[in-house]
Coordinates of C-alpha atoms in Angstrom, one line a residue:
X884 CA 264.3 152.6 38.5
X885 CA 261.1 153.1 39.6
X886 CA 259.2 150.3 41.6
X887 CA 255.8 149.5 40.2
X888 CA 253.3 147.4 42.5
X889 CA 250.5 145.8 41.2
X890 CA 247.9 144.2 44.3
X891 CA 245.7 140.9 42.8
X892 CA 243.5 142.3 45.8
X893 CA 243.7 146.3 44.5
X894 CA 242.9 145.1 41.1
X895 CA 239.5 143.9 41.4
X896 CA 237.8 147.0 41.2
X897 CA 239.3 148.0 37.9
X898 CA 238.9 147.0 34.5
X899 CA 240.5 143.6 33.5
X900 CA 240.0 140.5 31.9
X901 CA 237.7 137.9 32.6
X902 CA 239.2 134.1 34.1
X903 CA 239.5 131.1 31.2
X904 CA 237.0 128.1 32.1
X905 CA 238.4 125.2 33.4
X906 CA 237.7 123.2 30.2
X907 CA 238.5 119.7 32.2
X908 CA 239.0 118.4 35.4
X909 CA 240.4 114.6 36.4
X910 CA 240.7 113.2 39.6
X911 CA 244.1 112.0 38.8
X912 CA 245.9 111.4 42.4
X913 CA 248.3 113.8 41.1
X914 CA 251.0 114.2 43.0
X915 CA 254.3 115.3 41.0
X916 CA 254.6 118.2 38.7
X917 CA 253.2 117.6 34.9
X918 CA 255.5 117.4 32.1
X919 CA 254.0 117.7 28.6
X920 CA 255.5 116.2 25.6
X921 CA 255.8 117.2 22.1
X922 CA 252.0 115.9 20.9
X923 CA 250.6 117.3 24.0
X924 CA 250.7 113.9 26.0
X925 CA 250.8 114.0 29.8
X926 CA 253.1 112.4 32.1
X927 CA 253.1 112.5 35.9
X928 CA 253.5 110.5 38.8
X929 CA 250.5 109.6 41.0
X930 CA 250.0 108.8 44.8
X931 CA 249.8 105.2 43.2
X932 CA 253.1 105.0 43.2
X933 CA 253.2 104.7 39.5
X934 CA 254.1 106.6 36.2
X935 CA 251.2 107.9 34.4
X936 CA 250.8 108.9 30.4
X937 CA 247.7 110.0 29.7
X938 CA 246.1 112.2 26.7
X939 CA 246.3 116.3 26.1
X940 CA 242.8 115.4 28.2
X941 CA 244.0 113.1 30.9
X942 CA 242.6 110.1 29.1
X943 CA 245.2 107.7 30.6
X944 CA 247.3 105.4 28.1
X945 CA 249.5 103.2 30.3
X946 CA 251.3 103.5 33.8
X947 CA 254.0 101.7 35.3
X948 CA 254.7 100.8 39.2
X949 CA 257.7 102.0 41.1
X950 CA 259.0 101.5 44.4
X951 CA 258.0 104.1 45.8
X952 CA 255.9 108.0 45.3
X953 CA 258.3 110.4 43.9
X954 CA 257.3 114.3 43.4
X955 CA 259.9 115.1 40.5
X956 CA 258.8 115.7 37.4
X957 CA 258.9 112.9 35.1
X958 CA 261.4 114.0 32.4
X959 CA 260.3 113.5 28.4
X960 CA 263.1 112.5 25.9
X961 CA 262.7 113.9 22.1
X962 CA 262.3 110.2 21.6
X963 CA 259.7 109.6 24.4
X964 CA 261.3 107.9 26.8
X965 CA 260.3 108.8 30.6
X966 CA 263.4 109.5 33.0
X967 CA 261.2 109.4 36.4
X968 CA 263.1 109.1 40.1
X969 CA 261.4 108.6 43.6
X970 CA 261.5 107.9 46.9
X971 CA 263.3 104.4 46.7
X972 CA 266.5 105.9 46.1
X973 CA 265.6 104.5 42.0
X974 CA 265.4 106.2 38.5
X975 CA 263.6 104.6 36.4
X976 CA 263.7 104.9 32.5
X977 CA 260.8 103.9 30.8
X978 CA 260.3 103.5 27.1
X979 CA 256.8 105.3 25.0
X980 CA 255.3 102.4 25.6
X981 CA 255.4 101.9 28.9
X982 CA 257.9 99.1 29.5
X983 CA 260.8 99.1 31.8
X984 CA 264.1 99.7 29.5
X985 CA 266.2 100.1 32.9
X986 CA 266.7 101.7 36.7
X987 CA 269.6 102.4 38.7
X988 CA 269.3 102.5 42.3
X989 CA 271.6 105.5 44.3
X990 CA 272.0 106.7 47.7
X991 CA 269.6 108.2 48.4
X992 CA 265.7 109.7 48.0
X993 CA 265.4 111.5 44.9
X994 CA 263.5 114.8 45.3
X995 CA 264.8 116.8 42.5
X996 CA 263.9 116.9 38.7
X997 CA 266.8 114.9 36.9
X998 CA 268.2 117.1 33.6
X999 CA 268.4 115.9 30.5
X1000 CA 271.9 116.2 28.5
X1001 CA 271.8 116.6 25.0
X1002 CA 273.7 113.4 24.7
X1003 CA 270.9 111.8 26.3
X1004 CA 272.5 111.0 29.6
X1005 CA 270.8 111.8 32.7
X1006 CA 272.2 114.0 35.8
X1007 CA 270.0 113.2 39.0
X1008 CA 271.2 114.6 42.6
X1009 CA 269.6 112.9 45.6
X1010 CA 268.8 114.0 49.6
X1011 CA 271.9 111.3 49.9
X1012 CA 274.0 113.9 49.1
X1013 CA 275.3 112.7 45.7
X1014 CA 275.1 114.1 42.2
X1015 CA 275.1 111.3 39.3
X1016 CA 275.6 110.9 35.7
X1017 CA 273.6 108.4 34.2
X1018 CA 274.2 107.3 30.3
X1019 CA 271.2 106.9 28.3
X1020 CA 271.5 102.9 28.8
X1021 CA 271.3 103.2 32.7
X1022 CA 275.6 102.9 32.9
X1023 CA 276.5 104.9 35.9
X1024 CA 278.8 107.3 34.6
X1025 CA 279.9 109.2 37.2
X1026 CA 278.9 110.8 40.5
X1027 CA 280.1 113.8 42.9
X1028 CA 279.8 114.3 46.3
X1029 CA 278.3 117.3 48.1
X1030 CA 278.2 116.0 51.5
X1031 CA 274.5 117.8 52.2
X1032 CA 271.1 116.6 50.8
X1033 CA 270.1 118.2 47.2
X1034 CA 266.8 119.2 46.7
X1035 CA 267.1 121.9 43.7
X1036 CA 266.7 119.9 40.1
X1037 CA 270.1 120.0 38.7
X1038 CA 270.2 122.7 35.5
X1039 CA 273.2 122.3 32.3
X1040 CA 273.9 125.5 30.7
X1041 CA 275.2 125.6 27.0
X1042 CA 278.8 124.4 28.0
X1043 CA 277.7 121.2 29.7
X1044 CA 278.0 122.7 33.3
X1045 CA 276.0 121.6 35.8
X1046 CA 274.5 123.9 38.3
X1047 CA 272.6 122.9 41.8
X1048 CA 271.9 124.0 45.3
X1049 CA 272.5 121.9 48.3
X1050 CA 271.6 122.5 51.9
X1051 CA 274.9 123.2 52.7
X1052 CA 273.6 126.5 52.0
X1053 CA 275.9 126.7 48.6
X1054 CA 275.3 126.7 44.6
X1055 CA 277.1 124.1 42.9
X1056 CA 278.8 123.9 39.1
X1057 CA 280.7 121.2 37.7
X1058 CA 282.3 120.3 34.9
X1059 CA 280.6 117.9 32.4
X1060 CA 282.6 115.1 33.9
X1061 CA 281.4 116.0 37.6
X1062 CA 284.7 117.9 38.9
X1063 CA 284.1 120.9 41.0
X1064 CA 284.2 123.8 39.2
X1065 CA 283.2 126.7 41.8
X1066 CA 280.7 127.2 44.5
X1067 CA 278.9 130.0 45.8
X1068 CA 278.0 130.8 49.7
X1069 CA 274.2 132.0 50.4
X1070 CA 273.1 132.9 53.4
X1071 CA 271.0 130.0 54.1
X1072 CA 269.7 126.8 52.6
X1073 CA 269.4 126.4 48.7
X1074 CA 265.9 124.7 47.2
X1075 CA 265.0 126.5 44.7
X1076 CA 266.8 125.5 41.7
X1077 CA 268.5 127.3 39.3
X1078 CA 267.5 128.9 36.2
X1079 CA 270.4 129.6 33.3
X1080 CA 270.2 133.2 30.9
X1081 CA 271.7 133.0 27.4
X1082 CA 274.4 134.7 28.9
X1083 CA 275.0 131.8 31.4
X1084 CA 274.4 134.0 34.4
X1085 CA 272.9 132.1 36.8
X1086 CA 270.2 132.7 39.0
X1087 CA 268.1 131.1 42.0
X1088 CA 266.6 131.5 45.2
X1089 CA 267.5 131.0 48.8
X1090 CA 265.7 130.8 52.4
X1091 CA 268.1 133.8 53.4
X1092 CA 265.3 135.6 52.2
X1093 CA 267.2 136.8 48.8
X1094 CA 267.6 136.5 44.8
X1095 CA 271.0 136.2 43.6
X1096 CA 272.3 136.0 40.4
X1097 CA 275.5 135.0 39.2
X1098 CA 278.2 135.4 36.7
X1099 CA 279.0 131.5 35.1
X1100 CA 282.1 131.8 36.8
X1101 CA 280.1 132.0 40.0
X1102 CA 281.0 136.0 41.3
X1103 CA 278.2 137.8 42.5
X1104 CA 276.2 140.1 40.1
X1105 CA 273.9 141.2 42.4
X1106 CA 271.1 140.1 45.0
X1107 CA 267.8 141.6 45.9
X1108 CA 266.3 141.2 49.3
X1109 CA 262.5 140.0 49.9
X1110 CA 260.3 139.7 52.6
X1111 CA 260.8 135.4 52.9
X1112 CA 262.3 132.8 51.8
X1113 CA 262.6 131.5 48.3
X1114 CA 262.1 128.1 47.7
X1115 CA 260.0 128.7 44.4
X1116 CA 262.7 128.6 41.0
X1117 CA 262.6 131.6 38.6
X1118 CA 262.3 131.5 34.9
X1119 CA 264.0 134.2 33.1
X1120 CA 261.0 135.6 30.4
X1121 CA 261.5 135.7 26.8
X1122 CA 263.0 139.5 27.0
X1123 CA 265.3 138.7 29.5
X1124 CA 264.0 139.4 33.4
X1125 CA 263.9 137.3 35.9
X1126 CA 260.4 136.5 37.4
X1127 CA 260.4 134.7 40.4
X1128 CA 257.9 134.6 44.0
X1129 CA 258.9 134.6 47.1
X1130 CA 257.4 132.8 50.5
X1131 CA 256.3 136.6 51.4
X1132 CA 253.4 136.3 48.9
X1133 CA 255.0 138.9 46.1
X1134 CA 256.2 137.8 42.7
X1135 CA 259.3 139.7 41.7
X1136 CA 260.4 140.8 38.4
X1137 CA 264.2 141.9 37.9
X1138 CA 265.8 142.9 35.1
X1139 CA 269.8 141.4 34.0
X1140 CA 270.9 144.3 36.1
X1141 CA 269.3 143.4 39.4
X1142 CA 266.9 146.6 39.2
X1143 CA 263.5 146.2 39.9
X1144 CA 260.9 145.8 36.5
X1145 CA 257.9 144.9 38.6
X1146 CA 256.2 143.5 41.7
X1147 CA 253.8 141.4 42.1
X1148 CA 250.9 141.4 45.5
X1149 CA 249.5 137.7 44.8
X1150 CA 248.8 137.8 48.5
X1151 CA 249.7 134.1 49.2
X1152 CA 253.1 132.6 49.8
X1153 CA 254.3 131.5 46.1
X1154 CA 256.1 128.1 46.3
X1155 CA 255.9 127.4 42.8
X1156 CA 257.7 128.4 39.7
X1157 CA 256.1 131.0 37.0
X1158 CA 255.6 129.9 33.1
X1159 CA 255.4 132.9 30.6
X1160 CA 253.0 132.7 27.5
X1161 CA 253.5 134.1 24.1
X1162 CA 251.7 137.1 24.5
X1163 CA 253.9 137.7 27.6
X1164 CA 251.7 137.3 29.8
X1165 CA 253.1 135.6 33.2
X1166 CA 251.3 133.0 34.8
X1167 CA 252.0 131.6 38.3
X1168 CA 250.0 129.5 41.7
X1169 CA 250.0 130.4 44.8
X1170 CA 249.9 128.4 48.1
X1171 CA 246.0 129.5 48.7
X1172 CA 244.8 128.1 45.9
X1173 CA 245.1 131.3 43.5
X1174 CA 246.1 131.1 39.8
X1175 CA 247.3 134.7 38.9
X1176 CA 247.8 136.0 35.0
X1177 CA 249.9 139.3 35.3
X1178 CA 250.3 141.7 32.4
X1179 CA 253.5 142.9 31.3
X1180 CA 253.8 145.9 33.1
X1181 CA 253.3 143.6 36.4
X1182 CA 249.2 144.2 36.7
X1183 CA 246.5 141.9 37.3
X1184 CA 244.7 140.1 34.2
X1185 CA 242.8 137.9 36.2
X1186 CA 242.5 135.0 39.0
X1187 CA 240.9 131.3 39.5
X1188 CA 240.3 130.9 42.8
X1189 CA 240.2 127.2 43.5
X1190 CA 240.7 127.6 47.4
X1191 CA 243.1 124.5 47.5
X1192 CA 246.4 124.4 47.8
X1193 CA 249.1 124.5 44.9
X1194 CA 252.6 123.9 45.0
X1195 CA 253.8 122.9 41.6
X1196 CA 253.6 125.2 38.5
X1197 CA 251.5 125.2 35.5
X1198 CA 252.0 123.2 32.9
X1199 CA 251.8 124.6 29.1
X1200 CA 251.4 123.0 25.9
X1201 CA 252.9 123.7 22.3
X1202 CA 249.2 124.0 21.4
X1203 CA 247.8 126.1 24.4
X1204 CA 246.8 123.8 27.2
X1205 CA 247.5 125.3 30.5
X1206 CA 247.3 122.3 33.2
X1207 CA 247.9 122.5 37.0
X1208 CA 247.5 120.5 39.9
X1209 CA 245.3 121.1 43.3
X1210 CA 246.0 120.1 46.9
X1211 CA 244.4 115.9 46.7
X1212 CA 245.8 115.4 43.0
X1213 CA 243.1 117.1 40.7
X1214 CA 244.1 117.5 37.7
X1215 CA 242.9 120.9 36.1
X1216 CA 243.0 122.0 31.8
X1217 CA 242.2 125.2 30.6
X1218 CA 242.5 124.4 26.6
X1219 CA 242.8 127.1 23.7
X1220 CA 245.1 129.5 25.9
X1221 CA 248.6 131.1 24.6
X1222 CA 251.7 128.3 24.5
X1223 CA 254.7 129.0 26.0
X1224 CA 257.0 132.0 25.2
X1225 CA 260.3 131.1 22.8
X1226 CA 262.9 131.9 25.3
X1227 CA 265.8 130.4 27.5
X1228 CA 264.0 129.3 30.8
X1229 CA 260.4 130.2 30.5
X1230 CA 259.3 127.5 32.3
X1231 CA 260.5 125.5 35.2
X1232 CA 263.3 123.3 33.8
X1233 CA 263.5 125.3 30.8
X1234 CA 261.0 122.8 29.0
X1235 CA 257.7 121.7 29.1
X1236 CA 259.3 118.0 28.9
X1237 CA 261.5 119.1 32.2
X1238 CA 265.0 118.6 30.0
X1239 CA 266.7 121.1 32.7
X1240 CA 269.4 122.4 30.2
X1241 CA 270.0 125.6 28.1
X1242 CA 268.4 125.5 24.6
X1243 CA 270.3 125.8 21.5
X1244 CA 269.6 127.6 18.7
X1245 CA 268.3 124.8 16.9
X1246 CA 266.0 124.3 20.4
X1247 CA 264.5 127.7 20.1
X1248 CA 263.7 127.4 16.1
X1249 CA 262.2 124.1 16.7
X1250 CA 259.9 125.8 19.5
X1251 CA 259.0 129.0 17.5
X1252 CA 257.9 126.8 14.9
X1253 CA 256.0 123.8 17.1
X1254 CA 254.3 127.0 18.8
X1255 CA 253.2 129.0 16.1
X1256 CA 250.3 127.8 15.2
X1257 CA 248.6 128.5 19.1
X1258 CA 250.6 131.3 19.3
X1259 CA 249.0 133.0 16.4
X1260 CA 245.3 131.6 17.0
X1261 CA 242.2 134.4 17.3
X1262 CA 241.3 134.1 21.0
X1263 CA 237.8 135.6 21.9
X1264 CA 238.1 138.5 24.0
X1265 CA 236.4 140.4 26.1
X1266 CA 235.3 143.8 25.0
X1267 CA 238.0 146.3 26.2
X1268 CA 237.2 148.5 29.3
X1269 CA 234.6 145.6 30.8
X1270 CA 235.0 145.5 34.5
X1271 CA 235.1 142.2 35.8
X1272 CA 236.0 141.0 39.5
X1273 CA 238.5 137.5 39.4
X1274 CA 236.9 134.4 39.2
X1275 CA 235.3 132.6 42.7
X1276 CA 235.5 129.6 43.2
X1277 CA 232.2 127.1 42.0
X1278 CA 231.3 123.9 41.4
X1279 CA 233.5 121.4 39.5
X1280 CA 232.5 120.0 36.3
X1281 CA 230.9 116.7 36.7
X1282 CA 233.8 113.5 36.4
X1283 CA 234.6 112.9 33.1
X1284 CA 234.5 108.9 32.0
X1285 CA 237.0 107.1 34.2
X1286 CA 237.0 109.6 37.0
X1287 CA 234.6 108.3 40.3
X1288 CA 232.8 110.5 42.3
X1289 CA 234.0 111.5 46.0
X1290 CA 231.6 109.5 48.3
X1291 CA 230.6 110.9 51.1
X1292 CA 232.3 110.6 54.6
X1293 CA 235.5 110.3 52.5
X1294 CA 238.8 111.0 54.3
X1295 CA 240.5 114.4 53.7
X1296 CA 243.7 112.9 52.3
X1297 CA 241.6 111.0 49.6
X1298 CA 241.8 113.1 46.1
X1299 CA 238.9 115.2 46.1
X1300 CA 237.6 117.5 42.8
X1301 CA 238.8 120.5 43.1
X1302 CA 236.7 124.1 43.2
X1303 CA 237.4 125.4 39.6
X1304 CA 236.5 128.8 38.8
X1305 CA 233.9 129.4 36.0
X1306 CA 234.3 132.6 33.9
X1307 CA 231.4 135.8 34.5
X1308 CA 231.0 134.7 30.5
X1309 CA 232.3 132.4 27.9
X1310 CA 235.0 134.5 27.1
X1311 CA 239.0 133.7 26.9
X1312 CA 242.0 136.0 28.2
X1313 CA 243.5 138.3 25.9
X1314 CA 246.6 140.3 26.2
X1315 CA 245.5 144.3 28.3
X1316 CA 244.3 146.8 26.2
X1317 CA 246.6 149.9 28.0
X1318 CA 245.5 153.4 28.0
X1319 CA 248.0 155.8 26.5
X1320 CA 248.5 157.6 29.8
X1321 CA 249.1 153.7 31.1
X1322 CA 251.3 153.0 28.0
X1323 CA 253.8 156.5 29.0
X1324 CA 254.2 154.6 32.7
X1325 CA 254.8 151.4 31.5
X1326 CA 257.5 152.9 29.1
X1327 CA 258.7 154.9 31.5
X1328 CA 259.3 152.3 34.1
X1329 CA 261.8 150.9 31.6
X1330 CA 263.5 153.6 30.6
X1331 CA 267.2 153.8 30.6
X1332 CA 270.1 155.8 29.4
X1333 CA 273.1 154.6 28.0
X1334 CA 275.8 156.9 26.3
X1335 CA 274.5 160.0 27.8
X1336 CA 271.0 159.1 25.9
X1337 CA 267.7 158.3 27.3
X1338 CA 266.1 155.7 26.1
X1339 CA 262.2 153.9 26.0
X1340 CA 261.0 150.7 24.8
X1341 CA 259.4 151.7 21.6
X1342 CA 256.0 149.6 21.7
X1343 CA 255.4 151.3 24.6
X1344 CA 256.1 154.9 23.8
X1345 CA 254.5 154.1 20.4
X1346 CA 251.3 153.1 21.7
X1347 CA 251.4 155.9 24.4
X1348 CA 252.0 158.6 21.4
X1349 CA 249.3 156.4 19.0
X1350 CA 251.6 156.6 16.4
X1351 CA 251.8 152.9 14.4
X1352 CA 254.9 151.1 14.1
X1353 CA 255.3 150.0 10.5
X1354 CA 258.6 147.7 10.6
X1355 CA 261.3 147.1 12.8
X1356 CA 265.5 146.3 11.6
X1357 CA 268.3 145.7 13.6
X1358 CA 269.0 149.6 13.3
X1359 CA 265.9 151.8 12.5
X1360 CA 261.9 151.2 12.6
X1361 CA 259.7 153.0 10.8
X1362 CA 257.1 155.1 12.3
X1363 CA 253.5 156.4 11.0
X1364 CA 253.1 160.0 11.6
X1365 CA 250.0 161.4 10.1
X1366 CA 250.2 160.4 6.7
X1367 CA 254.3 160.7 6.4
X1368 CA 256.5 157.1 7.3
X1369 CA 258.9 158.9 9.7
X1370 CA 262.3 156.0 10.2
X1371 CA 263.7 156.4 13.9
X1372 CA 266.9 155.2 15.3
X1373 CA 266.7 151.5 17.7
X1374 CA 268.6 149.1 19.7
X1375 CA 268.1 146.1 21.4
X1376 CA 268.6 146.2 24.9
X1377 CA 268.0 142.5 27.0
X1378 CA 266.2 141.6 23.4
X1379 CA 263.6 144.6 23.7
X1380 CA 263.8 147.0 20.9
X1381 CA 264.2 150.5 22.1
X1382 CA 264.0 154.4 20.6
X1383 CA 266.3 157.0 22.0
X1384 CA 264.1 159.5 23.7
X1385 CA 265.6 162.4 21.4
X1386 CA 264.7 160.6 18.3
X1387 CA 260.5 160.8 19.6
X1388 CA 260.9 164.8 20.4
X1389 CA 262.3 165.4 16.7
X1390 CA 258.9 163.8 14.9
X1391 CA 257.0 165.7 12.7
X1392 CA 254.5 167.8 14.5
X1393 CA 256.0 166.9 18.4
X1394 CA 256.6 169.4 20.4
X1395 CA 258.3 168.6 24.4
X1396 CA 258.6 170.5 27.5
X1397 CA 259.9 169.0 31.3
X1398 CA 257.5 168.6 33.6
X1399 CA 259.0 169.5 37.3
X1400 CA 256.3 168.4 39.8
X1401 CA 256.2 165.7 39.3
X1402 CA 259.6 165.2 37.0
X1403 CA 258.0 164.0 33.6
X1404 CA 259.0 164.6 30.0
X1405 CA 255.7 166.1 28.0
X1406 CA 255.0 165.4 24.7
X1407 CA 252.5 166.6 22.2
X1408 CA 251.3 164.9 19.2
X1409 CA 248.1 166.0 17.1
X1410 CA 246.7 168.3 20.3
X1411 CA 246.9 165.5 22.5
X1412 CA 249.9 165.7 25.3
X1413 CA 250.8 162.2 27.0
X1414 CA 253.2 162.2 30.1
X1415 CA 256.3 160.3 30.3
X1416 CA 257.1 160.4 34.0
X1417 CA 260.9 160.1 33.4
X1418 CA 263.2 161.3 35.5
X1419 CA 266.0 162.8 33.5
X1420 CA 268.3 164.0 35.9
X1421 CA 268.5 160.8 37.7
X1422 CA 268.8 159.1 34.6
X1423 CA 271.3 161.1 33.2
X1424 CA 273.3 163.2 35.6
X1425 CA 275.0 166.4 34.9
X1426 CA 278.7 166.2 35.8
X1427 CA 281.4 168.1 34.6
X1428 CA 284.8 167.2 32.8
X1429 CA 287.9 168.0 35.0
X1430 CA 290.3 169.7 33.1
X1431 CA 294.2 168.1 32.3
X1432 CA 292.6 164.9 33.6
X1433 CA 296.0 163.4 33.1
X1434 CA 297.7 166.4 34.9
X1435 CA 295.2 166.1 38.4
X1436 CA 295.0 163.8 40.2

């Protein structure tokens, strides 16, 4: 497959879109990752040592003291009860309210992101070396031992097993009732934790400098190589690749065959996790201080350049509030944005709550319809084809009510407002508008064959041939064709509906011809002639048929 490279840096002289405000920023002392519950409320942990809930705007409803910081993300039941853990060895569960309903010390700091079970029991794996199940009354129900520290947040895939890395350089599953089920060998240490497909493949990160993805009976699938390590944990996007950064400042897109969808320049090492919006658009922080949107096809959208340090993901929720953290614990909301994406693991932890676990089918309806409504919502855009370079960084809004003021001779490590970039206009993103010539790539970089056909995603080859899709059925989709309503052949391939090659050279009025230098398959629709650059003897090689097969050998 053809490797497509996008630069954030390369971009900036070309048409895009220009950066979302920052609607509201909160000196908040921030200093876990942000996990959003159903109504859009806030929970966190702060360098205060205490639990926060605030507001969808940071407007702070109660906190609770712990023993100790802690930099997991506070996990949100469907009832709204906070699972938090931190550095006194302690996980504390804490009711809506904000009272105490119980904590269980372990063995150790907890660093990871406990999951939540759909039972309501809690697994939490701490740098003690110990993996524990937790019953939703605080009953220890069982526990494992790994023997190395565990950093990566444990993840539960639809059967109730319970995937983790350890720094014993190894992926973990076990069965619901914590027995070792397999484990897999890296090359090197494992923090980044694991993300789960529909499938139950299962794929993470290591500091061997590599992606890997496994079967769920822990065989290899395949790995792919990058220039650093990978600490950061990938999400898997609503159509099925895997999008995850690396340490070596790229952010890598890999379809459920290992090959290669895009890539990424952010130009930064990328320590946190990706989120991917409705419109598809993918989201993601680097370690400079850069918030990057990339399109579908793996291009720049736009940047906020904050120029301090982030190292948890963005936040994102059901009604289009995009929130992220900047080095000294400012909290930062961009508000009227796309929600999340209805898939498997679009998010760290699969959830904007942090459950950690596989959704169900009853999960992904419940999503659809809780995001539907942001989803759906007219964004103003900016007028296609306006030029506009990525966001700088400026001066911060002035403190809401309830935030102070830095005062001057401050130390650095006291929370300082962060740099937030302001847009060239009051405009908000909206999804690229794609030449057709730019449409043809971007369906040709996913082109595939299958059955000795060759076949393109049909929005793309569509949009690159102007011709309007109508409806779309398991089977066929209709296609407009001057005035005629032309039905095509489709299937699905990773969830992505796709047209056989064939069926788009036997329209009405198309004509084709190859291409040879470069290899490209030319079609012609209404005098205009767009190039798919596809490759068709790679893609489907000619080989012939031995004769009496059965006889040689």
């Amino acid at each position: 497959m053809t490797l497509a490279v996008f630069s954030g840096a390369a971009a900036q002289g070309t048409p895009t879109f220009a950066a979302p405000k920052i609607d509201v920023f909160k000196e908040l002392r921030v200093i876990s990752g942000v996990s959003v519950g159903a109504s859009g409320d806030l929970t966190f942990v702060g360098s205060d040592a205490r639990v926060h809930r605030t507001d969808a705007k940071g407007s702070e409803k109660w906190s609770f003291l712990m023993g100790d910081l802690g930099r997991a993300y506070p996990v949100v039941t469907p009832q709204g009860t906070t699972i938090a853990a931190s550095y006194d060895d302690t996980v504390y569960a804490i009711d809506a309210a904000g009272k105490l309903l119980w904590k269980l010390k372990l063995d150790g700091d907890i660093f990871a992101t406990p999951a939540l079970r759909a039972d309501g029991s809690v697994v939490v794996a701490t740098a003690g070396g110990t993996v524990h199940a937790i019953d939703s009354a605080g009953k220890a129900l069982w526990s494992y031992k790994v023997g190395a520290p565990v950093f990566s947040s444990p993840a539960v895939g639809a059967d109730g097993t319970i995937y983790f890395g350890a720094q014993n350089n190894r992926m973990h599953a076990l069965t619901p009732d914590g027995r070792l089920k397999w484990t897999y060998l890296a090359g090197s240490l494992v923090f980044s934790s694991p993300a789960i497909g529909l499938d139950g493949s299962v794929y993470f990160g290591s500091s061997d400098r590599r992606i890997y993805a496994l079967t769920p009976g822990g065989q290899l699938k395949w790995r792919v190589q990058t220039g650093l390590f990978v600490n950061a944990s990938p999400i898997i996007t609503s159509g099925g690749v895997v999008v995850v950064g690396s340490y070596d400042g790229s952010l890598y897109a890999l379809n459920s065959g290992g090959e290669t969808e895009w890539t990424y320049k952010a130009g930064a090492a990328i320590a946190a996790s990706a989120v991917e919006l409705s419109d598809g658009t993918v989201v993601v922080p680097d370690l400079s201080g850069t918030v990057h949107a990339v399109g579908k096809a793996g291009q720049a959208l736009w940047q906020i350049k904050t120029g301090k340090k982030i190292d948890t993901g963005l936040s994102v929720s059901d009604q289009g509030s995009l929130y992220f953290t900047t080095d000294g614990g400012g909290l930062n909301i961009i508000q009227k944005q796309r929600p999340l994406a209805v898939g498997p693991w679009t998010t760290f932890h699969a959830s904007p709550s942090a459950w950690g676990r596989v959704p169900t089918p009853i999960d992904l309806q419940a999503q659809t319809q809780a995001r539907r409504a942001a989803a759906t919502a007219v964004l103003a855009a900016l007028p296609p084809g306006t030029p506009t370079a990525p966001a700088q960084p400026a001066q911060p809004p002035a403190p809401t009510q309830g935030t102070k003021p830095p005062q001057p001779g401050q130390p650095a490590v006291q929370p300082g407002p962060a740099t937030p970039s302001q847009p060239a206009q009051p405009t908000q993103p909206a999804a690229p508008v794609l030449t057709p010539a730019q449409q043809a790539q971007a369906a040709a970089r996913k082109a595939r064959s299958e059955a000795g056909q060759v076949w393109l995603p049909l929005t793309e080859a569509a949009a690159a041939l102007r011709l309007p899709v109508l409806n779309v059925t398991a089977r066929t989709a209709t296609l407009r064709v001057g005035t005629a309503r032309v039905p095509v052949t489709v299937r699905r391939f990773a969830r992505e509906v796709y047209v056989p090659l064939a069926a788009l050279s036997e329209l009405p009025g198309v004509q084709v011809r190859l291409g040879r230098a470069p290899a490209a398959v030319l079609l012609s629709v209404g005098g205009q002639q767009i190039s798919f650059p596809v490759n068709l003897s790679q893609l489907v090689p000619l080989t012939g048929q031995v004769e009496y097969s059965r006889v040689l050998r």
